[in-house]
mmCIF file of C-alpha atoms in Angstrom:
data_model
loop_
_atom_site.group_PDB
_atom_site.id
_atom_site.type_symbol
_atom_site.label_atom_id
_atom_site.label_comp_id
_atom_site.label_asym_id
_atom_site.label_seq_id
_atom_site.Cartn_x
_atom_site.Cartn_y
_atom_site.Cartn_z
ATOM 1 C CA MET I 1 0.000 0.000 0.000
ATOM 2 C CA LYS I 2 2.887 2.375 0.763
ATOM 3 C CA GLU I 3 4.261 1.705 -2.710
ATOM 4 C CA LEU I 4 0.950 2.697 -4.263
ATOM 5 C CA HIS I 5 0.841 5.934 -2.246
ATOM 6 C CA SER I 6 4.414 6.671 -3.226
ATOM 7 C CA GLU I 7 3.585 6.217 -6.928
ATOM 8 C CA ILE I 8 0.511 8.415 -6.583
ATOM 9 C CA ASN I 9 2.550 11.144 -4.862
ATOM 10 C CA THR I 10 5.202 10.981 -7.573
ATOM 11 C CA SER I 11 2.541 11.288 -10.272
ATOM 12 C CA LEU I 12 0.953 14.223 -8.475
ATOM 13 C CA GLN I 13 4.330 15.967 -8.154
ATOM 14 C CA LEU I 14 4.995 15.530 -11.867
ATOM 15 C CA SER I 15 1.519 16.800 -12.734
ATOM 16 C CA LYS I 16 1.980 19.828 -10.482
ATOM 17 C CA ASN I 17 5.370 20.548 -12.067
ATOM 18 C CA VAL I 18 3.897 20.444 -15.577
ATOM 19 C CA ASN I 19 0.990 22.600 -14.431
ATOM 20 C CA ASP I 20 3.330 25.145 -12.830
ATOM 21 C CA TYR I 21 5.387 25.409 -16.037
ATOM 22 C CA SER I 22 2.213 25.639 -18.131
ATOM 23 C CA SER I 23 0.998 28.469 -15.936
ATOM 24 C CA LEU I 24 4.259 30.382 -16.386
ATOM 25 C CA VAL I 25 4.220 29.735 -20.129
ATOM 26 C CA SER I 26 0.660 31.075 -20.290
ATOM 27 C CA GLU I 27 1.689 34.140 -18.305
ATOM 28 C CA PHE I 28 4.645 34.682 -20.651
ATOM 29 C CA TYR I 29 2.591 34.416 -23.838
ATOM 30 C CA MET I 30 -0.258 36.479 -22.369
ATOM 31 C CA THR I 31 2.301 39.204 -21.657
ATOM 32 C CA ILE I 32 3.306 39.046 -25.311
ATOM 33 C CA ALA I 33 -0.362 39.195 -26.349
ATOM 34 C CA ARG I 34 -0.941 42.248 -24.136
ATOM 35 C CA ASN I 35 2.284 44.111 -24.916
ATOM 36 C CA GLY I 36 3.133 42.778 -28.336
ATOM 37 C CA LEU I 37 6.789 42.387 -29.083
ATOM 38 C CA VAL I 38 7.582 45.904 -27.961
ATOM 39 C CA ARG I 39 10.982 45.924 -26.365
ATOM 40 C CA SER I 40 11.009 48.953 -24.112
ATOM 41 C CA LYS I 41 12.807 48.600 -20.787
ATOM 42 C CA LYS I 42 9.458 48.590 -19.020
ATOM 43 C CA ASP I 43 8.139 45.767 -21.216
ATOM 44 C CA ILE I 44 11.289 43.707 -20.789
ATOM 45 C CA LYS I 45 10.958 44.008 -16.998
ATOM 46 C CA ALA I 46 7.586 42.248 -17.233
ATOM 47 C CA TYR I 47 9.272 39.338 -19.004
ATOM 48 C CA GLU I 48 12.248 39.342 -16.663
ATOM 49 C CA LYS I 49 9.885 39.016 -13.714
ATOM 50 C CA ILE I 50 8.607 35.745 -15.156
ATOM 51 C CA PHE I 51 12.136 34.464 -15.751
ATOM 52 C CA THR I 52 13.262 35.105 -12.204
ATOM 53 C CA HIS I 53 10.731 32.520 -11.072
ATOM 54 C CA PRO I 54 12.591 29.541 -9.551
ATOM 55 C CA LEU I 55 11.289 27.195 -12.266
ATOM 56 C CA PHE I 56 13.014 29.244 -14.959
ATOM 57 C CA VAL I 57 16.269 29.773 -13.084
ATOM 58 C CA SER I 58 17.456 26.213 -13.693
ATOM 59 C CA LYS I 59 16.377 23.438 -16.038
ATOM 60 C CA GLU I 60 16.824 20.926 -13.212
ATOM 61 C CA LYS I 61 13.430 22.041 -11.887
ATOM 62 C CA ALA I 62 11.710 20.652 -14.999
ATOM 63 C CA GLN I 63 10.681 17.127 -14.011
ATOM 64 C CA SER I 64 9.038 15.901 -17.196
ATOM 65 C CA PHE I 65 9.370 16.025 -20.954
ATOM 66 C CA THR I 66 6.645 18.669 -21.294
ATOM 67 C CA ALA I 67 8.085 20.844 -18.531
ATOM 68 C CA MET I 68 11.564 20.681 -20.083
ATOM 69 C CA CYS I 69 10.174 21.609 -23.515
ATOM 70 C CA ASN I 70 8.378 24.568 -21.933
ATOM 71 C CA TYR I 71 11.607 25.620 -20.231
ATOM 72 C CA TYR I 72 13.667 25.585 -23.442
ATOM 73 C CA ASP I 73 10.913 27.105 -25.591
ATOM 74 C CA CYS I 74 10.296 30.042 -23.275
ATOM 75 C CA ARG I 75 13.995 30.652 -22.728
ATOM 76 C CA SER I 76 14.460 30.883 -26.489
ATOM 77 C CA ALA I 77 11.450 33.194 -26.868
ATOM 78 C CA PHE I 78 12.655 35.385 -24.002
ATOM 79 C CA TYR I 79 16.045 35.912 -25.631
ATOM 80 C CA THR I 80 14.370 36.537 -28.977
ATOM 81 C CA ILE I 81 12.292 39.309 -27.428
ATOM 82 C CA ARG I 82 15.494 40.812 -26.019
ATOM 83 C CA LEU I 83 17.010 40.622 -29.534
ATOM 84 C CA ASP I 84 19.675 38.280 -28.182
ATOM 85 C CA TYR I 85 19.531 35.872 -31.107
ATOM 86 C CA LYS I 86 22.697 34.058 -30.113
ATOM 87 C CA ASN I 87 21.214 32.863 -26.794
ATOM 88 C CA ALA I 88 17.811 32.359 -28.380
ATOM 89 C CA CYS I 89 19.455 30.055 -30.898
ATOM 90 C CA ILE I 90 21.255 28.153 -28.133
ATOM 91 C CA TYR I 91 18.007 27.397 -26.287
ATOM 92 C CA SER I 92 16.139 26.648 -29.481
ATOM 93 C CA GLU I 93 18.811 24.126 -30.437
ATOM 94 C CA LYS I 94 18.610 22.587 -26.957
ATOM 95 C CA LEU I 95 14.861 22.180 -27.435
ATOM 96 C CA VAL I 96 15.271 20.493 -30.827
ATOM 97 C CA LYS I 97 17.979 18.169 -29.505
ATOM 98 C CA TYR I 98 15.925 17.378 -26.413
ATOM 99 C CA ILE I 99 12.923 16.389 -28.535
ATOM 100 C CA GLU I 100 15.179 14.356 -30.832
ATOM 101 C CA SER I 101 16.610 12.549 -27.798
ATOM 102 C CA HIS I 102 13.044 11.348 -27.132
ATOM 103 C CA PRO I 103 12.083 10.090 -30.634
ATOM 104 C CA HIS I 104 8.764 8.631 -29.498
ATOM 105 C CA GLN I 105 7.716 12.115 -28.404
ATOM 106 C CA ALA I 106 8.494 13.529 -31.848
ATOM 107 C CA VAL I 107 6.322 10.817 -33.384
ATOM 108 C CA GLU I 108 3.490 11.251 -30.873
ATOM 109 C CA ASN I 109 3.509 15.029 -31.145
ATOM 110 C CA PRO I 110 4.932 15.987 -34.537
ATOM 111 C CA ARG I 111 3.536 19.515 -34.258
ATOM 112 C CA ARG I 112 5.744 20.272 -31.246
ATOM 113 C CA TYR I 113 8.782 18.973 -33.128
ATOM 114 C CA ALA I 114 7.872 20.851 -36.313
ATOM 115 C CA ASN I 115 7.341 24.102 -34.391
ATOM 116 C CA ALA I 116 10.653 23.680 -32.574
ATOM 117 C CA LEU I 117 12.459 23.062 -35.863
ATOM 118 C CA SER I 118 10.724 26.007 -37.561
ATOM 119 C CA ASN I 119 11.677 28.404 -34.779
ATOM 120 C CA PHE I 120 15.226 27.062 -34.755
ATOM 121 C CA ILE I 121 15.538 27.530 -38.515
ATOM 122 C CA VAL I 122 14.468 31.177 -38.265
ATOM 123 C CA LEU I 123 17.030 31.804 -35.537
ATOM 124 C CA LEU I 124 19.747 30.000 -37.488
ATOM 125 C CA PHE I 125 18.930 32.191 -40.472
ATOM 126 C CA ASN I 126 19.221 35.304 -38.294
ATOM 127 C CA GLU I 127 22.599 34.053 -37.098
ATOM 128 C CA LYS I 128 23.675 33.462 -40.715
ATOM 129 C CA ARG I 129 24.296 29.768 -40.092
ATOM 130 C CA ARG I 130 23.193 28.713 -43.578
ATOM 131 C CA ASP I 131 24.588 25.148 -43.453
ATOM 132 C CA ALA I 132 22.653 24.452 -40.260
ATOM 133 C CA VAL I 133 19.544 25.974 -41.845
ATOM 134 C CA LEU I 134 19.719 23.435 -44.674
ATOM 135 C CA VAL I 135 20.263 20.493 -42.317
ATOM 136 C CA ASN I 136 17.259 21.456 -40.221
ATOM 137 C CA LEU I 137 15.071 22.189 -43.244
ATOM 138 C CA LYS I 138 15.732 18.606 -44.332
ATOM 139 C CA LYS I 139 14.652 17.401 -40.881
ATOM 140 C CA LEU I 140 11.504 19.504 -41.103
ATOM 141 C CA ASN I 141 10.689 18.151 -44.558
ATOM 142 C CA ALA I 142 11.243 14.594 -43.358
ATOM 143 C CA ILE I 143 8.538 14.781 -40.706
ATOM 144 C CA GLN I 144 5.875 12.260 -41.554
ATOM 145 C CA SER I 145 2.441 12.967 -40.166
ATOM 146 C CA ASP I 146 -1.134 11.980 -40.774
ATOM 147 C CA ASN I 147 -2.072 15.497 -39.764
ATOM 148 C CA THR I 148 -2.877 17.220 -43.067
ATOM 149 C CA GLU I 149 -2.842 20.686 -41.462
ATOM 150 C CA LEU I 150 0.679 20.072 -40.176
ATOM 151 C CA THR I 151 1.844 18.599 -43.464
ATOM 152 C CA SER I 152 0.496 21.616 -45.353
ATOM 153 C CA ARG I 153 2.428 23.934 -43.015
ATOM 154 C CA ILE I 154 5.685 22.108 -43.746
#
């Protein structure tokens, strides 16, 4: 019985972690929706407030695949908003590699993988890393999906 309670508690902790990251992600993207991509010092402070949250200080706080994807995705978006494309590219690449290190996740959720690749390609282009752009475009084109909407976007 103790084993069952332990498993339940572990599952609840993971669910709470994903929920906490999802809440921060929602707050981040709602800030973008409210403020647009304006980059005044005042606007950037609103984003910085989100990224001083303990869950965004270190990736070790992300306890699941979804939480880790949220961490990398928002880090990349945050640096993009600050026009720091070098760091944005670093976190975008980490996201792509993280998804690729979990191939079943890329198959189960091809949209997440396609979006990560698309964002990474844009950042690579901004960084003038043309060879890497071509490599990742090939990956994007290779995504097989039954989702016609996704396929049409690729």
